[in-house]
GROMACS .gro file of C-alpha atoms in nm:
model
  250
    1UNK     CA    1  -8.419   6.209  12.500
    2UNK     CA    2  -8.619   6.052  12.091
    3UNK     CA    3  -8.395   6.060  11.868
    4UNK     CA    4  -8.603   6.335  11.569
    5UNK     CA    5  -8.601   6.298  11.160
    6UNK     CA    6  -8.482   6.638  11.085
    7UNK     CA    7  -8.504   6.721  10.798
    8UNK     CA    8  -8.567   7.093  10.661
    9UNK     CA    9  -8.284   7.409  10.636
   10UNK     CA   10  -8.386   7.818  10.718
   11UNK     CA   11  -8.063   8.012  10.717
   12UNK     CA   12  -8.114   8.304  10.873
   13UNK     CA   13  -7.892   8.644  10.765
   14UNK     CA   14  -7.490   8.628  10.960
   15UNK     CA   15  -7.440   8.920  11.190
   16UNK     CA   16  -7.166   9.006  11.381
   17UNK     CA   17  -7.117   9.161  11.673
   18UNK     CA   18  -6.871   9.260  11.926
   19UNK     CA   19  -6.639   8.925  12.081
   20UNK     CA   20  -6.616   8.834  12.419
   21UNK     CA   21  -6.260   8.568  12.499
   22UNK     CA   22  -6.343   8.268  12.340
   23UNK     CA   23  -6.404   7.902  12.601
   24UNK     CA   24  -6.243   7.622  12.507
   25UNK     CA   25  -6.459   7.392  12.653
   26UNK     CA   26  -6.244   6.977  12.668
   27UNK     CA   27  -6.414   6.722  12.858
   28UNK     CA   28  -6.112   6.716  13.124
   29UNK     CA   29  -6.247   7.017  13.223
   30UNK     CA   30  -6.547   6.886  13.396
   31UNK     CA   31  -6.473   6.793  13.777
   32UNK     CA   32  -6.647   6.544  13.857
   33UNK     CA   33  -6.821   6.581  14.158
   34UNK     CA   34  -6.875   6.516  14.506
   35UNK     CA   35  -7.292   6.311  14.605
   36UNK     CA   36  -7.488   6.466  14.693
   37UNK     CA   37  -7.824   6.318  14.814
   38UNK     CA   38  -8.013   6.645  14.996
   39UNK     CA   39  -8.297   6.765  14.820
   40UNK     CA   40  -8.607   7.046  14.829
   41UNK     CA   41  -8.959   6.961  14.901
   42UNK     CA   42  -9.104   6.910  14.640
   43UNK     CA   43  -9.395   7.181  14.494
   44UNK     CA   44  -9.713   7.187  14.344
   45UNK     CA   45  -9.635   7.108  13.956
   46UNK     CA   46  -9.220   6.996  14.053
   47UNK     CA   47  -9.151   6.784  13.721
   48UNK     CA   48  -8.842   6.587  13.722
   49UNK     CA   49  -8.543   6.424  13.487
   50UNK     CA   50  -8.261   6.220  13.483
   51UNK     CA   51  -7.898   6.384  13.353
   52UNK     CA   52  -7.645   6.089  13.275
   53UNK     CA   53  -7.405   6.292  13.246
   54UNK     CA   54  -7.069   6.122  13.128
   55UNK     CA   55  -6.758   6.274  13.097
   56UNK     CA   56  -6.482   5.989  12.907
   57UNK     CA   57  -6.681   5.972  12.601
   58UNK     CA   58  -6.844   6.401  12.613
   59UNK     CA   59  -7.174   6.300  12.621
   60UNK     CA   60  -7.568   6.444  12.866
   61UNK     CA   61  -7.797   6.290  12.799
   62UNK     CA   62  -8.161   6.444  12.927
   63UNK     CA   63  -8.492   6.158  12.999
   64UNK     CA   64  -8.800   6.339  13.120
   65UNK     CA   65  -8.984   6.477  13.214
   66UNK     CA   66  -9.196   6.284  13.510
   67UNK     CA   67  -9.432   6.309  13.713
   68UNK     CA   68  -9.271   6.119  13.985
   69UNK     CA   69  -8.910   6.096  14.014
   70UNK     CA   70  -9.019   5.653  14.032
   71UNK     CA   71  -9.070   5.679  13.661
   72UNK     CA   72  -8.679   5.738  13.619
   73UNK     CA   73  -8.649   5.482  13.866
   74UNK     CA   74  -8.581   5.172  13.609
   75UNK     CA   75  -8.263   5.367  13.387
   76UNK     CA   76  -8.123   5.547  13.681
   77UNK     CA   77  -8.135   5.167  13.762
   78UNK     CA   78  -8.023   5.016  13.442
   79UNK     CA   79  -7.658   5.310  13.445
   80UNK     CA   80  -7.600   5.169  13.823
   81UNK     CA   81  -7.669   4.787  13.697
   82UNK     CA   82  -7.271   4.844  13.552
   83UNK     CA   83  -7.164   4.961  13.976
   84UNK     CA   84  -7.083   4.716  14.221
   85UNK     CA   85  -7.031   5.052  14.440
   86UNK     CA   86  -7.321   5.242  14.289
   87UNK     CA   87  -7.537   4.919  14.318
   88UNK     CA   88  -7.435   4.915  14.781
   89UNK     CA   89  -7.440   5.308  14.751
   90UNK     CA   90  -7.826   5.337  14.634
   91UNK     CA   91  -7.980   5.072  14.826
   92UNK     CA   92  -7.766   5.283  15.102
   93UNK     CA   93  -7.996   5.527  15.040
   94UNK     CA   94  -8.313   5.335  14.968
   95UNK     CA   95  -8.380   5.293  15.290
   96UNK     CA   96  -8.196   5.399  15.639
   97UNK     CA   97  -8.265   5.265  16.014
   98UNK     CA   98  -8.541   5.369  16.172
   99UNK     CA   99  -8.446   5.472  16.575
  100UNK     CA  100  -8.433   5.058  16.619
  101UNK     CA  101  -8.200   5.010  16.431
  102UNK     CA  102  -8.425   4.794  16.149
  103UNK     CA  103  -8.395   4.903  15.772
  104UNK     CA  104  -8.663   5.138  15.654
  105UNK     CA  105  -8.796   5.307  15.350
  106UNK     CA  106  -8.591   5.581  15.234
  107UNK     CA  107  -8.943   5.810  15.155
  108UNK     CA  108  -8.784   6.133  15.133
  109UNK     CA  109  -8.580   5.973  14.835
  110UNK     CA  110  -8.835   5.807  14.734
  111UNK     CA  111  -9.047   6.107  14.653
  112UNK     CA  112  -8.761   6.356  14.604
  113UNK     CA  113  -8.460   6.162  14.498
  114UNK     CA  114  -8.170   6.379  14.468
  115UNK     CA  115  -7.972   6.563  14.364
  116UNK     CA  116  -7.590   6.397  14.204
  117UNK     CA  117  -7.524   6.007  14.265
  118UNK     CA  118  -7.215   5.938  14.074
  119UNK     CA  119  -7.164   5.611  13.949
  120UNK     CA  120  -6.776   5.515  13.996
  121UNK     CA  121  -6.640   5.262  13.675
  122UNK     CA  122  -6.307   5.115  13.643
  123UNK     CA  123  -5.946   5.283  13.550
  124UNK     CA  124  -6.090   5.612  13.728
  125UNK     CA  125  -6.420   5.663  13.451
  126UNK     CA  126  -6.717   5.748  13.681
  127UNK     CA  127  -7.121   5.855  13.513
  128UNK     CA  128  -7.295   6.132  13.679
  129UNK     CA  129  -7.619   6.069  13.716
  130UNK     CA  130  -7.831   6.428  13.853
  131UNK     CA  131  -8.185   6.390  13.993
  132UNK     CA  132  -8.309   6.815  13.754
  133UNK     CA  133  -8.670   7.010  13.858
  134UNK     CA  134  -8.882   7.166  13.729
  135UNK     CA  135  -9.195   7.379  13.885
  136UNK     CA  136  -9.426   7.315  13.540
  137UNK     CA  137  -9.853   7.329  13.562
  138UNK     CA  138  -9.901   7.350  13.240
  139UNK     CA  139  -9.646   7.006  13.129
  140UNK     CA  140  -9.732   6.860  13.459
  141UNK     CA  141 -10.109   6.856  13.391
  142UNK     CA  142 -10.080   6.721  13.014
  143UNK     CA  143  -9.839   6.435  13.060
  144UNK     CA  144  -9.807   6.124  12.963
  145UNK     CA  145 -10.027   6.274  12.665
  146UNK     CA  146  -9.608   6.363  12.422
  147UNK     CA  147  -9.447   6.674  12.511
  148UNK     CA  148  -9.113   6.900  12.410
  149UNK     CA  149  -8.859   6.908  12.563
  150UNK     CA  150  -8.548   7.206  12.543
  151UNK     CA  151  -8.173   7.257  12.595
  152UNK     CA  152  -7.888   7.460  12.530
  153UNK     CA  153  -7.532   7.357  12.422
  154UNK     CA  154  -7.259   7.530  12.367
  155UNK     CA  155  -6.983   7.715  12.314
  156UNK     CA  156  -6.818   7.369  12.190
  157UNK     CA  157  -6.488   7.409  11.989
  158UNK     CA  158  -6.461   7.072  11.754
  159UNK     CA  159  -6.794   7.019  11.887
  160UNK     CA  160  -6.651   6.927  12.167
  161UNK     CA  161  -6.816   7.110  12.520
  162UNK     CA  162  -7.132   6.916  12.611
  163UNK     CA  163  -7.051   6.785  12.974
  164UNK     CA  164  -6.954   7.146  13.069
  165UNK     CA  165  -7.214   7.345  12.861
  166UNK     CA  166  -7.539   7.129  12.856
  167UNK     CA  167  -7.790   7.322  13.050
  168UNK     CA  168  -8.193   7.197  13.054
  169UNK     CA  169  -8.426   7.599  12.942
  170UNK     CA  170  -8.760   7.316  13.014
  171UNK     CA  171  -9.055   7.172  12.884
  172UNK     CA  172  -9.349   7.307  12.730
  173UNK     CA  173  -9.743   7.103  12.567
  174UNK     CA  174  -9.663   7.296  12.234
  175UNK     CA  175  -9.419   7.390  12.027
  176UNK     CA  176  -9.514   7.704  11.954
  177UNK     CA  177  -9.380   7.763  12.251
  178UNK     CA  178  -9.065   7.574  12.240
  179UNK     CA  179  -8.954   7.705  11.958
  180UNK     CA  180  -9.027   8.048  12.192
  181UNK     CA  181  -8.791   7.918  12.476
  182UNK     CA  182  -8.552   7.745  12.154
  183UNK     CA  183  -8.484   8.106  12.025
  184UNK     CA  184  -8.448   8.285  12.305
  185UNK     CA  185  -8.254   8.012  12.546
  186UNK     CA  186  -7.977   8.054  12.144
  187UNK     CA  187  -7.992   8.389  12.178
  188UNK     CA  188  -7.893   8.474  12.528
  189UNK     CA  189  -7.633   8.197  12.457
  190UNK     CA  190  -7.478   8.442  12.133
  191UNK     CA  191  -7.501   8.743  12.280
  192UNK     CA  192  -7.174   8.961  12.242
  193UNK     CA  193  -7.009   8.659  12.025
  194UNK     CA  194  -6.929   8.735  11.684
  195UNK     CA  195  -7.213   8.424  11.487
  196UNK     CA  196  -7.105   8.410  11.102
  197UNK     CA  197  -7.427   8.209  11.112
  198UNK     CA  198  -7.791   8.060  11.196
  199UNK     CA  199  -7.979   7.804  11.140
  200UNK     CA  200  -8.230   7.601  11.190
  201UNK     CA  201  -8.339   7.215  11.154
  202UNK     CA  202  -8.711   7.039  11.162
  203UNK     CA  203  -8.865   6.733  11.137
  204UNK     CA  204  -9.143   6.687  10.865
  205UNK     CA  205  -9.403   6.620  11.069
  206UNK     CA  206  -9.537   6.903  11.230
  207UNK     CA  207  -9.553   6.817  11.544
  208UNK     CA  208  -9.182   6.714  11.551
  209UNK     CA  209  -8.896   6.821  11.742
  210UNK     CA  210  -8.606   7.015  11.537
  211UNK     CA  211  -8.275   7.203  11.640
  212UNK     CA  212  -8.121   7.552  11.619
  213UNK     CA  213  -7.738   7.563  11.569
  214UNK     CA  214  -7.495   7.939  11.566
  215UNK     CA  215  -7.175   7.846  11.401
  216UNK     CA  216  -6.833   8.104  11.468
  217UNK     CA  217  -6.549   8.086  11.427
  218UNK     CA  218  -6.401   7.750  11.559
  219UNK     CA  219  -6.743   7.741  11.799
  220UNK     CA  220  -7.066   7.565  11.756
  221UNK     CA  221  -7.431   7.720  12.012
  222UNK     CA  222  -7.703   7.487  11.991
  223UNK     CA  223  -8.049   7.413  12.113
  224UNK     CA  224  -8.184   7.100  12.048
  225UNK     CA  225  -8.619   7.086  12.068
  226UNK     CA  226  -8.703   6.695  12.154
  227UNK     CA  227  -9.040   6.554  12.168
  228UNK     CA  228  -9.154   6.351  12.403
  229UNK     CA  229  -9.416   6.100  12.398
  230UNK     CA  230  -9.317   5.991  12.773
  231UNK     CA  231  -9.686   5.693  12.710
  232UNK     CA  232  -9.515   5.549  12.375
  233UNK     CA  233  -9.158   5.604  12.558
  234UNK     CA  234  -9.243   5.387  12.934
  235UNK     CA  235  -9.399   5.096  12.766
  236UNK     CA  236  -9.135   5.068  12.489
  237UNK     CA  237  -8.916   5.061  12.777
  238UNK     CA  238  -9.022   4.839  12.954
  239UNK     CA  239  -9.068   4.617  12.634
  240UNK     CA  240  -8.739   4.596  12.601
  241UNK     CA  241  -8.652   4.529  12.936
  242UNK     CA  242  -8.842   4.177  12.933
  243UNK     CA  243  -8.663   4.156  12.558
  244UNK     CA  244  -8.926   4.243  12.326
  245UNK     CA  245  -8.890   4.412  12.019
  246UNK     CA  246  -9.103   4.730  11.986
  247UNK     CA  247  -9.058   4.936  11.642
  248UNK     CA  248  -9.162   5.195  11.731
  249UNK     CA  249  -9.114   5.526  11.615
  250UNK     CA  250  -9.029   5.753  11.937
   0.00000   0.00000   0.00000
């Protein structure tokens, strides 16, 4: 997701509500998942996202949206390239045997991707790749123009818990719709929780992204709104793969 220049700050009056039992997420609370290469049929307006999840660093990054799974392959291949076992596994699902035992392209993989792909590292370290999907006609018709991607995170304890709590809210064409979805996502997360402060941070540019935050006793919730320009982003990534330096603001 694109880094945003976040500056302006708006505070809301604190409010109190009944306190629920605390949930304290930790990196170790995330169990290693199994590979899942099954997929559901595509809808008429499917959008694809690639989630790159690293439990050992408690990071959860979402790339997308894209109108085709193939647009996410370069980023996916970059992660897989660090693991010989993952390289072999990716090759095995990209190509399948036909009835005569010959290799042929796995069309289902090419069109739909997968559910979960575990990239094995060294000393027990691993990265999880997930293909997330949503049906969104308006955004699909707008791409590859810039769109807003909203994600929710929390509760975080001591800035830990992204892997365990991150979820994709969705993509939006306009900032107003993205803000509305972000506020609703935050309201859902803090409902029934004791929150001492809520705040918003927005970039200097009128169409930029931002972040909503809520603070409680030793806990924090975030909703991030990233402004994604897919045309410049893909061109930048392609240039970087070819060893060129690009100075665009993404």
